[in-house]
Amino acid sequence: MKKNILLYFAGVLTGIVLTLLTAILFAKSNLQNNNTPIETYPGITIFDQPTDTLKFSQFEVFQVIKDNMALAHCYEPKTEALIIETGPIVLLIDNDKYYYDDEIIDVPQGMRAMHVGVFQYQTNQGTDKTVPVIKIM
């Protein structure tokens, strides 16, 4: 009788340990997938050196690709009340930032929006797009 009870509790303990190990492995796998470097993301090509500076000082995020990558419209504020979309769609990247939809990104004083690569993707309509990858430096 004691042997049966011991076997029962050993089985329960083994089940708990295996469940916890499985959960830890899944969590670790998901964490590694979310922290992949931007350079290895499909469709992104990063240049060895930034090629040029964009003249735009403001961006509006319209689609977050990943926490630290977002598609955005380029804007150039004309006055305090009037902001006009004047430029291309770009992919903003920043390893230390988490973007959200409709976020307005201002280029801080003394920094520039640098063209550091290109991003190729396919829209929902099936058309292929290539946009500049921008990093504020």
mmCIF file of N, CA and C in Angstrom:
data_model
loop_
_atom_site.group_PDB
_atom_site.id
_atom_site.type_symbol
_atom_site.label_atom_id
_atom_site.label_comp_id
_atom_site.label_asym_id
_atom_site.label_seq_id
_atom_site.Cartn_x
_atom_site.Cartn_y
_atom_site.Cartn_z
ATOM 1 N N MET A 1 0.823 -1.203 0.000
ATOM 2 C CA MET A 1 0.000 0.000 0.000
ATOM 3 C C MET A 1 0.862 1.261 0.000
ATOM 4 N N LYS A 2 1.912 1.267 0.864
ATOM 5 C CA LYS A 2 2.805 2.415 0.912
ATOM 6 C C LYS A 2 3.534 2.578 -0.420
ATOM 7 N N LYS A 3 3.867 1.468 -1.058
ATOM 8 C CA LYS A 3 4.576 1.513 -2.333
ATOM 9 C C LYS A 3 3.693 2.156 -3.409
ATOM 10 N N ASN A 4 2.395 1.849 -3.422
ATOM 11 C CA ASN A 4 1.466 2.434 -4.394
ATOM 12 C C ASN A 4 1.327 3.948 -4.200
ATOM 13 N N ILE A 5 1.252 4.375 -2.967
ATOM 14 C CA ILE A 5 1.131 5.816 -2.674
ATOM 15 C C ILE A 5 2.408 6.538 -3.093
ATOM 16 N N LEU A 6 3.566 5.920 -2.805
ATOM 17 C CA LEU A 6 4.841 6.505 -3.201
ATOM 18 C C LEU A 6 4.947 6.619 -4.711
ATOM 19 N N LEU A 7 4.553 5.601 -5.429
ATOM 20 C CA LEU A 7 4.573 5.636 -6.893
ATOM 21 C C LEU A 7 3.622 6.707 -7.436
ATOM 22 N N TYR A 8 2.468 6.840 -6.817
ATOM 23 C CA TYR A 8 1.500 7.852 -7.244
ATOM 24 C C TYR A 8 2.101 9.258 -7.114
ATOM 25 N N PHE A 9 2.667 9.564 -5.937
ATOM 26 C CA PHE A 9 3.237 10.893 -5.720
ATOM 27 C C PHE A 9 4.482 11.123 -6.589
ATOM 28 N N ALA A 10 5.256 10.083 -6.846
ATOM 29 C CA ALA A 10 6.408 10.201 -7.734
ATOM 30 C C ALA A 10 5.939 10.543 -9.151
ATOM 31 N N GLY A 11 4.856 9.928 -9.597
ATOM 32 C CA GLY A 11 4.298 10.222 -10.912
ATOM 33 C C GLY A 11 3.775 11.645 -11.005
ATOM 34 N N VAL A 12 3.090 12.094 -9.964
ATOM 35 C CA VAL A 12 2.572 13.468 -9.937
ATOM 36 C C VAL A 12 3.732 14.466 -9.957
ATOM 37 N N LEU A 13 4.749 14.216 -9.139
ATOM 38 C CA LEU A 13 5.908 15.102 -9.091
ATOM 39 C C LEU A 13 6.639 15.126 -10.433
ATOM 40 N N THR A 14 6.786 13.986 -11.069
ATOM 41 C CA THR A 14 7.420 13.910 -12.378
ATOM 42 C C THR A 14 6.616 14.708 -13.412
ATOM 43 N N GLY A 15 5.292 14.587 -13.375
ATOM 44 C CA GLY A 15 4.433 15.340 -14.293
ATOM 45 C C GLY A 15 4.581 16.838 -14.109
ATOM 46 N N ILE A 16 4.657 17.284 -12.872
ATOM 47 C CA ILE A 16 4.815 18.716 -12.584
ATOM 48 C C ILE A 16 6.165 19.215 -13.108
ATOM 49 N N VAL A 17 7.234 18.460 -12.851
ATOM 50 C CA VAL A 17 8.570 18.860 -13.298
ATOM 51 C C VAL A 17 8.626 18.917 -14.819
ATOM 52 N N LEU A 18 8.090 17.916 -15.495
ATOM 53 C CA LEU A 18 8.105 17.914 -16.962
ATOM 54 C C LEU A 18 7.283 19.064 -17.532
ATOM 55 N N THR A 19 6.154 19.377 -16.924
ATOM 56 C CA THR A 19 5.327 20.502 -17.369
ATOM 57 C C THR A 19 6.087 21.821 -17.232
ATOM 58 N N LEU A 20 6.763 22.011 -16.102
ATOM 59 C CA LEU A 20 7.528 23.240 -15.892
ATOM 60 C C LEU A 20 8.690 23.346 -16.879
ATOM 61 N N LEU A 21 9.396 22.254 -17.108
ATOM 62 C CA LEU A 21 10.498 22.283 -18.069
ATOM 63 C C LEU A 21 10.011 22.622 -19.470
ATOM 64 N N THR A 22 8.893 22.045 -19.879
ATOM 65 C CA THR A 22 8.326 22.345 -21.193
ATOM 66 C C THR A 22 7.942 23.816 -21.302
ATOM 67 N N ALA A 23 7.315 24.355 -20.268
ATOM 68 C CA ALA A 23 6.917 25.770 -20.272
ATOM 69 C C ALA A 23 8.136 26.679 -20.350
ATOM 70 N N ILE A 24 9.192 26.342 -19.648
ATOM 71 C CA ILE A 24 10.408 27.153 -19.673
ATOM 72 C C ILE A 24 11.043 27.126 -21.058
ATOM 73 N N LEU A 25 11.086 25.949 -21.691
ATOM 74 C CA LEU A 25 11.662 25.851 -23.035
ATOM 75 C C LEU A 25 10.865 26.651 -24.058
ATOM 76 N N PHE A 26 9.528 26.610 -23.978
ATOM 77 C CA PHE A 26 8.698 27.411 -24.894
ATOM 78 C C PHE A 26 8.914 28.899 -24.665
ATOM 79 N N ALA A 27 8.966 29.317 -23.417
ATOM 80 C CA ALA A 27 9.170 30.735 -23.112
ATOM 81 C C ALA A 27 10.528 31.203 -23.621
ATOM 82 N N LYS A 28 11.555 30.387 -23.425
ATOM 83 C CA LYS A 28 12.894 30.748 -23.892
ATOM 84 C C LYS A 28 12.938 30.843 -25.412
ATOM 85 N N SER A 29 12.269 29.925 -26.090
ATOM 86 C CA SER A 29 12.216 29.945 -27.549
ATOM 87 C C SER A 29 11.519 31.201 -28.052
ATOM 88 N N ASN A 30 10.395 31.569 -27.446
ATOM 89 C CA ASN A 30 9.669 32.774 -27.852
ATOM 90 C C ASN A 30 10.482 34.028 -27.580
ATOM 91 N N LEU A 31 11.198 34.056 -26.484
ATOM 92 C CA LEU A 31 12.022 35.216 -26.151
ATOM 93 C C LEU A 31 13.135 35.387 -27.169
ATOM 94 N N GLN A 32 13.759 34.293 -27.586
ATOM 95 C CA GLN A 32 14.816 34.379 -28.585
ATOM 96 C C GLN A 32 14.260 34.833 -29.925
ATOM 97 N N ASN A 33 13.054 34.398 -30.310
ATOM 98 C CA ASN A 33 12.460 34.801 -31.577
ATOM 99 C C ASN A 33 12.131 36.281 -31.590
ATOM 100 N N ASN A 34 11.705 36.847 -30.458
ATOM 101 C CA ASN A 34 11.352 38.264 -30.405
ATOM 102 C C ASN A 34 12.574 39.159 -30.351
ATOM 103 N N ASN A 35 13.726 38.615 -29.978
ATOM 104 C CA ASN A 35 14.928 39.432 -29.849
ATOM 105 C C ASN A 35 15.931 39.192 -30.969
ATOM 106 N N THR A 36 15.445 38.735 -32.117
ATOM 107 C CA THR A 36 16.361 38.541 -33.231
ATOM 108 C C THR A 36 16.838 39.902 -33.724
ATOM 109 N N PRO A 37 18.088 39.997 -34.136
ATOM 110 C CA PRO A 37 18.605 41.284 -34.616
ATOM 111 C C PRO A 37 17.833 41.779 -35.840
ATOM 112 N N ILE A 38 17.715 43.079 -35.951
ATOM 113 C CA ILE A 38 16.998 43.688 -37.071
ATOM 114 C C ILE A 38 17.638 43.279 -38.395
ATOM 115 N N GLU A 39 18.956 43.182 -38.420
ATOM 116 C CA GLU A 39 19.671 42.877 -39.651
ATOM 117 C C GLU A 39 19.286 41.523 -40.237
ATOM 118 N N THR A 40 18.811 40.598 -39.401
ATOM 119 C CA THR A 40 18.472 39.252 -39.881
ATOM 120 C C THR A 40 16.997 39.104 -40.204
ATOM 121 N N TYR A 41 16.215 40.173 -40.045
ATOM 122 C CA TYR A 41 14.790 40.097 -40.334
ATOM 123 C C TYR A 41 14.589 39.931 -41.847
ATOM 124 N N PRO A 42 13.676 39.044 -42.284
ATOM 125 C CA PRO A 42 13.486 38.816 -43.731
ATOM 126 C C PRO A 42 13.123 40.102 -44.475
ATOM 127 N N GLY A 43 13.802 40.347 -45.593
ATOM 128 C CA GLY A 43 13.505 41.489 -46.443
ATOM 129 C C GLY A 43 14.347 42.716 -46.156
ATOM 130 N N ILE A 44 15.091 42.717 -45.059
ATOM 131 C CA ILE A 44 15.901 43.891 -44.708
ATOM 132 C C ILE A 44 17.341 43.707 -45.184
ATOM 133 N N THR A 45 17.842 44.747 -45.824
ATOM 134 C CA THR A 45 19.249 44.810 -46.195
ATOM 135 C C THR A 45 19.816 46.069 -45.545
ATOM 136 N N ILE A 46 20.803 45.895 -44.676
ATOM 137 C CA ILE A 46 21.439 47.027 -44.008
ATOM 138 C C ILE A 46 22.761 47.317 -44.711
ATOM 139 N N PHE A 47 23.000 48.593 -45.040
ATOM 140 C CA PHE A 47 24.234 49.004 -45.694
ATOM 141 C C PHE A 47 25.399 49.008 -44.700
ATOM 142 N N ASP A 48 26.616 48.942 -45.230
ATOM 143 C CA ASP A 48 27.796 49.023 -44.373
ATOM 144 C C ASP A 48 27.902 50.400 -43.721
ATOM 145 N N GLN A 49 27.553 51.431 -44.472
ATOM 146 C CA GLN A 49 27.598 52.813 -43.989
ATOM 147 C C GLN A 49 26.269 53.485 -44.335
ATOM 148 N N PRO A 50 25.769 54.400 -43.492
ATOM 149 C CA PRO A 50 24.584 55.171 -43.892
ATOM 150 C C PRO A 50 24.874 55.921 -45.186
ATOM 151 N N THR A 51 23.874 55.969 -46.083
ATOM 152 C CA THR A 51 24.121 56.585 -47.390
ATOM 153 C C THR A 51 23.838 58.080 -47.408
ATOM 154 N N ASP A 52 22.778 58.513 -46.763
ATOM 155 C CA ASP A 52 22.468 59.939 -46.770
ATOM 156 C C ASP A 52 21.529 60.274 -45.620
ATOM 157 N N THR A 53 21.270 61.568 -45.468
ATOM 158 C CA THR A 53 20.385 62.068 -44.426
ATOM 159 C C THR A 53 19.063 62.479 -45.050
ATOM 160 N N LEU A 54 17.949 62.069 -44.442
ATOM 161 C CA LEU A 54 16.638 62.506 -44.918
ATOM 162 C C LEU A 54 16.354 63.889 -44.366
ATOM 163 N N LYS A 55 15.682 64.694 -45.154
ATOM 164 C CA LYS A 55 15.388 66.076 -44.734
ATOM 165 C C LYS A 55 14.172 66.145 -43.819
ATOM 166 N N PHE A 56 13.477 65.036 -43.629
ATOM 167 C CA PHE A 56 12.243 65.041 -42.849
ATOM 168 C C PHE A 56 12.540 65.038 -41.357
ATOM 169 N N SER A 57 11.718 65.766 -40.610
ATOM 170 C CA SER A 57 11.951 65.886 -39.179
ATOM 171 C C SER A 57 10.862 65.213 -38.349
ATOM 172 N N GLN A 58 9.869 64.628 -39.024
ATOM 173 C CA GLN A 58 8.777 64.004 -38.280
ATOM 174 C C GLN A 58 8.240 62.810 -39.055
ATOM 175 N N PHE A 59 7.873 61.752 -38.320
ATOM 176 C CA PHE A 59 7.350 60.529 -38.909
ATOM 177 C C PHE A 59 6.116 60.107 -38.129
ATOM 178 N N GLU A 60 5.136 59.536 -38.860
ATOM 179 C CA GLU A 60 3.942 59.001 -38.195
ATOM 180 C C GLU A 60 3.854 57.508 -38.489
ATOM 181 N N VAL A 61 3.917 56.717 -37.437
ATOM 182 C CA VAL A 61 3.860 55.262 -37.560
ATOM 183 C C VAL A 61 2.446 54.862 -37.974
ATOM 184 N N PHE A 62 2.349 54.004 -39.003
ATOM 185 C CA PHE A 62 1.028 53.489 -39.372
ATOM 186 C C PHE A 62 0.958 51.970 -39.268
ATOM 187 N N GLN A 63 2.108 51.293 -39.177
ATOM 188 C CA GLN A 63 2.077 49.846 -38.987
ATOM 189 C C GLN A 63 3.352 49.395 -38.287
ATOM 190 N N VAL A 64 3.182 48.732 -37.148
ATOM 191 C CA VAL A 64 4.315 48.171 -36.423
ATOM 192 C C VAL A 64 4.587 46.781 -36.978
ATOM 193 N N ILE A 65 5.809 46.548 -37.437
ATOM 194 C CA ILE A 65 6.217 45.250 -37.965
ATOM 195 C C ILE A 65 6.635 44.350 -36.810
ATOM 196 N N LYS A 66 7.455 44.877 -35.943
ATOM 197 C CA LYS A 66 7.992 44.227 -34.765
ATOM 198 C C LYS A 66 8.158 45.324 -33.730
ATOM 199 N N ASP A 67 8.410 44.976 -32.479
ATOM 200 C CA ASP A 67 8.530 45.997 -31.438
ATOM 201 C C ASP A 67 9.446 47.144 -31.833
ATOM 202 N N ASN A 68 10.581 46.831 -32.437
ATOM 203 C CA ASN A 68 11.567 47.867 -32.739
ATOM 204 C C ASN A 68 11.644 48.214 -34.220
ATOM 205 N N MET A 69 10.575 47.905 -34.978
ATOM 206 C CA MET A 69 10.509 48.230 -36.411
ATOM 207 C C MET A 69 9.086 48.661 -36.757
ATOM 208 N N ALA A 70 8.973 49.760 -37.502
ATOM 209 C CA ALA A 70 7.648 50.260 -37.857
ATOM 210 C C ALA A 70 7.680 50.995 -39.190
ATOM 211 N N LEU A 71 6.636 50.784 -39.981
ATOM 212 C CA LEU A 71 6.457 51.554 -41.212
ATOM 213 C C LEU A 71 5.853 52.901 -40.848
ATOM 214 N N ALA A 72 6.339 53.966 -41.492
ATOM 215 C CA ALA A 72 5.879 55.306 -41.131
ATOM 216 C C ALA A 72 5.827 56.203 -42.358
ATOM 217 N N HIS A 73 4.964 57.214 -42.279
ATOM 218 C CA HIS A 73 4.900 58.274 -43.286
ATOM 219 C C HIS A 73 5.875 59.374 -42.867
ATOM 220 N N CYS A 74 6.505 60.023 -43.837
ATOM 221 C CA CYS A 74 7.398 61.150 -43.568
ATOM 222 C C CYS A 74 6.586 62.444 -43.583
ATOM 223 N N TYR A 75 6.862 63.320 -42.641
ATOM 224 C CA TYR A 75 6.178 64.603 -42.548
ATOM 225 C C TYR A 75 7.203 65.707 -42.356
ATOM 226 N N GLU A 76 6.837 66.860 -42.836
ATOM 227 C CA GLU A 76 7.630 68.048 -42.591
ATOM 228 C C GLU A 76 6.671 69.094 -42.040
ATOM 229 N N PRO A 77 6.781 69.427 -40.753
ATOM 230 C CA PRO A 77 5.858 70.415 -40.188
ATOM 231 C C PRO A 77 6.032 71.773 -40.868
ATOM 232 N N LYS A 78 4.957 72.319 -41.373
ATOM 233 C CA LYS A 78 5.001 73.630 -42.033
ATOM 234 C C LYS A 78 4.774 74.747 -41.018
ATOM 235 N N THR A 79 3.801 74.543 -40.158
ATOM 236 C CA THR A 79 3.550 75.474 -39.054
ATOM 237 C C THR A 79 3.162 74.613 -37.859
ATOM 238 N N GLU A 80 2.866 75.249 -36.750
ATOM 239 C CA GLU A 80 2.458 74.495 -35.563
ATOM 240 C C GLU A 80 1.176 73.699 -35.815
ATOM 241 N N ALA A 81 0.247 74.247 -36.578
ATOM 242 C CA ALA A 81 -1.050 73.602 -36.778
ATOM 243 C C ALA A 81 -1.129 72.777 -38.052
ATOM 244 N N LEU A 82 -0.190 72.977 -38.971
ATOM 245 C CA LEU A 82 -0.287 72.324 -40.270
ATOM 246 C C LEU A 82 0.887 71.377 -40.471
ATOM 247 N N ILE A 83 0.573 70.094 -40.594
ATOM 248 C CA ILE A 83 1.591 69.091 -40.873
ATOM 249 C C ILE A 83 1.195 68.414 -42.169
ATOM 250 N N ILE A 84 2.109 68.374 -43.111
ATOM 251 C CA ILE A 84 1.795 67.848 -44.435
ATOM 252 C C ILE A 84 2.668 66.632 -44.723
ATOM 253 N N GLU A 85 2.025 65.573 -45.223
ATOM 254 C CA GLU A 85 2.780 64.392 -45.645
ATOM 255 C C GLU A 85 3.524 64.761 -46.917
ATOM 256 N N THR A 86 4.847 64.773 -46.827
ATOM 257 C CA THR A 86 5.625 65.249 -47.959
ATOM 258 C C THR A 86 6.616 64.234 -48.494
ATOM 259 N N GLY A 87 6.702 63.075 -47.883
ATOM 260 C CA GLY A 87 7.744 62.161 -48.300
ATOM 261 C C GLY A 87 7.286 60.731 -48.436
ATOM 262 N N PRO A 88 8.244 59.856 -48.626
ATOM 263 C CA PRO A 88 7.942 58.446 -48.856
ATOM 264 C C PRO A 88 7.562 57.725 -47.567
ATOM 265 N N ILE A 89 7.150 56.489 -47.734
ATOM 266 C CA ILE A 89 6.975 55.589 -46.598
ATOM 267 C C ILE A 89 8.357 55.048 -46.273
ATOM 268 N N VAL A 90 8.668 54.941 -44.984
ATOM 269 C CA VAL A 90 9.971 54.439 -44.557
ATOM 270 C C VAL A 90 9.780 53.387 -43.472
ATOM 271 N N LEU A 91 10.820 52.590 -43.248
ATOM 272 C CA LEU A 91 10.849 51.654 -42.127
ATOM 273 C C LEU A 91 11.768 52.244 -41.080
ATOM 274 N N LEU A 92 11.204 52.596 -39.930
ATOM 275 C CA LEU A 92 12.002 53.110 -38.820
ATOM 276 C C LEU A 92 12.509 51.930 -38.009
ATOM 277 N N ILE A 93 13.788 51.970 -37.636
ATOM 278 C CA ILE A 93 14.342 50.923 -36.786
ATOM 279 C C ILE A 93 15.058 51.554 -35.604
ATOM 280 N N ASP A 94 14.964 50.903 -34.469
ATOM 281 C CA ASP A 94 15.680 51.336 -33.269
ATOM 282 C C ASP A 94 15.638 50.180 -32.279
ATOM 283 N N ASN A 95 16.791 49.601 -31.977
ATOM 284 C CA ASN A 95 16.840 48.453 -31.075
ATOM 285 C C ASN A 95 16.353 48.770 -29.670
ATOM 286 N N ASP A 96 16.376 50.038 -29.282
ATOM 287 C CA ASP A 96 16.014 50.417 -27.917
ATOM 288 C C ASP A 96 14.619 51.016 -27.799
ATOM 289 N N LYS A 97 13.809 50.952 -28.858
ATOM 290 C CA LYS A 97 12.490 51.600 -28.849
ATOM 291 C C LYS A 97 11.391 50.612 -29.190
ATOM 292 N N TYR A 98 10.260 50.790 -28.568
ATOM 293 C CA TYR A 98 9.070 50.013 -28.888
ATOM 294 C C TYR A 98 8.063 50.967 -29.531
ATOM 295 N N TYR A 99 7.759 50.752 -30.809
ATOM 296 C CA TYR A 99 6.848 51.616 -31.544
ATOM 297 C C TYR A 99 5.404 51.200 -31.317
ATOM 298 N N TYR A 100 4.483 52.116 -31.568
ATOM 299 C CA TYR A 100 3.052 51.816 -31.528
ATOM 300 C C TYR A 100 2.357 52.573 -32.655
ATOM 301 N N ASP A 101 1.189 52.065 -33.079
ATOM 302 C CA ASP A 101 0.449 52.658 -34.193
ATOM 303 C C ASP A 101 0.080 54.108 -33.894
ATOM 304 N N ASP A 102 0.120 54.935 -34.936
ATOM 305 C CA ASP A 102 -0.228 56.358 -34.894
ATOM 306 C C ASP A 102 0.723 57.191 -34.034
ATOM 307 N N GLU A 103 1.856 56.642 -33.661
ATOM 308 C CA GLU A 103 2.848 57.388 -32.888
ATOM 309 C C GLU A 103 3.512 58.426 -33.792
ATOM 310 N N ILE A 104 3.733 59.606 -33.266
ATOM 311 C CA ILE A 104 4.447 60.666 -33.976
ATOM 312 C C ILE A 104 5.881 60.671 -33.441
ATOM 313 N N ILE A 105 6.828 60.505 -34.353
ATOM 314 C CA ILE A 105 8.250 60.490 -33.988
ATOM 315 C C ILE A 105 8.875 61.783 -34.482
ATOM 316 N N ASP A 106 9.415 62.581 -33.583
ATOM 317 C CA ASP A 106 10.139 63.799 -33.941
ATOM 318 C C ASP A 106 11.628 63.518 -33.873
ATOM 319 N N VAL A 107 12.368 64.000 -34.861
ATOM 320 C CA VAL A 107 13.819 63.868 -34.840
ATOM 321 C C VAL A 107 14.340 64.906 -33.848
ATOM 322 N N PRO A 108 15.010 64.450 -32.781
ATOM 323 C CA PRO A 108 15.498 65.398 -31.772
ATOM 324 C C PRO A 108 16.535 66.367 -32.339
ATOM 325 N N GLN A 109 16.631 67.518 -31.712
ATOM 326 C CA GLN A 109 17.609 68.534 -32.100
ATOM 327 C C GLN A 109 19.008 67.931 -32.034
ATOM 328 N N GLY A 110 19.802 68.144 -33.058
ATOM 329 C CA GLY A 110 21.161 67.639 -33.088
ATOM 330 C C GLY A 110 21.283 66.227 -33.641
ATOM 331 N N MET A 111 20.171 65.584 -33.951
ATOM 332 C CA MET A 111 20.200 64.232 -34.524
ATOM 333 C C MET A 111 19.644 64.291 -35.936
ATOM 334 N N ARG A 112 19.885 63.218 -36.707
ATOM 335 C CA ARG A 112 19.431 63.179 -38.090
ATOM 336 C C ARG A 112 18.777 61.839 -38.389
ATOM 337 N N ALA A 113 17.881 61.826 -39.354
ATOM 338 C CA ALA A 113 17.277 60.594 -39.850
ATOM 339 C C ALA A 113 18.169 60.082 -40.971
ATOM 340 N N MET A 114 18.869 58.974 -40.708
ATOM 341 C CA MET A 114 19.845 58.453 -41.658
ATOM 342 C C MET A 114 19.286 57.254 -42.420
ATOM 343 N N HIS A 115 19.554 57.223 -43.723
ATOM 344 C CA HIS A 115 19.156 56.107 -44.587
ATOM 345 C C HIS A 115 20.214 55.015 -44.420
ATOM 346 N N VAL A 116 19.836 53.897 -43.759
ATOM 347 C CA VAL A 116 20.812 52.857 -43.424
ATOM 348 C C VAL A 116 20.585 51.543 -44.162
ATOM 349 N N GLY A 117 19.512 51.443 -44.956
ATOM 350 C CA GLY A 117 19.253 50.201 -45.665
ATOM 351 C C GLY A 117 17.960 50.268 -46.455
ATOM 352 N N VAL A 118 17.502 49.091 -46.928
ATOM 353 C CA VAL A 118 16.218 48.984 -47.625
ATOM 354 C C VAL A 118 15.436 47.804 -47.068
ATOM 355 N N PHE A 119 14.116 47.889 -47.192
ATOM 356 C CA PHE A 119 13.212 46.843 -46.731
ATOM 357 C C PHE A 119 12.269 46.508 -47.873
ATOM 358 N N GLN A 120 12.239 45.235 -48.241
ATOM 359 C CA GLN A 120 11.339 44.766 -49.292
ATOM 360 C C GLN A 120 10.258 43.901 -48.646
ATOM 361 N N TYR A 121 9.009 44.199 -48.999
ATOM 362 C CA TYR A 121 7.891 43.442 -48.441
ATOM 363 C C TYR A 121 6.762 43.390 -49.451
ATOM 364 N N GLN A 122 5.767 42.579 -49.157
ATOM 365 C CA GLN A 122 4.607 42.445 -50.035
ATOM 366 C C GLN A 122 3.379 42.947 -49.286
ATOM 367 N N THR A 123 2.603 43.798 -49.947
ATOM 368 C CA THR A 123 1.390 44.347 -49.335
ATOM 369 C C THR A 123 0.296 43.293 -49.327
ATOM 370 N N ASN A 124 -0.807 43.613 -48.641
ATOM 371 C CA ASN A 124 -1.962 42.707 -48.617
ATOM 372 C C ASN A 124 -2.570 42.528 -50.000
ATOM 373 N N GLN A 125 -2.387 43.511 -50.877
ATOM 374 C CA GLN A 125 -2.912 43.427 -52.240
ATOM 375 C C GLN A 125 -1.986 42.615 -53.142
ATOM 376 N N GLY A 126 -0.835 42.189 -52.626
ATOM 377 C CA GLY A 126 0.081 41.363 -53.401
ATOM 378 C C GLY A 126 1.138 42.114 -54.176
ATOM 379 N N THR A 127 1.215 43.423 -54.005
ATOM 380 C CA THR A 127 2.245 44.185 -54.719
ATOM 381 C C THR A 127 3.527 44.226 -53.886
ATOM 382 N N ASP A 128 4.663 44.177 -54.562
ATOM 383 C CA ASP A 128 5.956 44.245 -53.892
ATOM 384 C C ASP A 128 6.345 45.698 -53.678
ATOM 385 N N LYS A 129 6.847 46.011 -52.498
ATOM 386 C CA LYS A 129 7.284 47.361 -52.159
ATOM 387 C C LYS A 129 8.709 47.306 -51.641
ATOM 388 N N THR A 130 9.459 48.349 -51.931
ATOM 389 C CA THR A 130 10.794 48.538 -51.363
ATOM 390 C C THR A 130 10.835 49.945 -50.773
ATOM 391 N N VAL A 131 11.161 50.041 -49.498
ATOM 392 C CA VAL A 131 11.194 51.330 -48.813
ATOM 393 C C VAL A 131 12.536 51.489 -48.127
ATOM 394 N N PRO A 132 12.961 52.743 -47.898
ATOM 395 C CA PRO A 132 14.222 52.961 -47.184
ATOM 396 C C PRO A 132 14.098 52.600 -45.710
ATOM 397 N N VAL A 133 15.179 52.072 -45.156
ATOM 398 C CA VAL A 133 15.265 51.821 -43.714
ATOM 399 C C VAL A 133 15.941 53.038 -43.096
ATOM 400 N N ILE A 134 15.301 53.598 -42.078
ATOM 401 C CA ILE A 134 15.753 54.840 -41.464
ATOM 402 C C ILE A 134 16.074 54.601 -39.991
ATOM 403 N N LYS A 135 17.182 55.162 -39.569
ATOM 404 C CA LYS A 135 17.543 55.133 -38.152
ATOM 405 C C LYS A 135 17.867 56.565 -37.728
ATOM 406 N N ILE A 136 17.314 56.985 -36.618
ATOM 407 C CA ILE A 136 17.583 58.337 -36.107
ATOM 408 C C ILE A 136 18.857 58.266 -35.277
ATOM 409 N N MET A 137 19.882 59.013 -35.747
ATOM 410 C CA MET A 137 21.204 58.959 -35.104
ATOM 411 C C MET A 137 21.696 60.365 -34.815
#
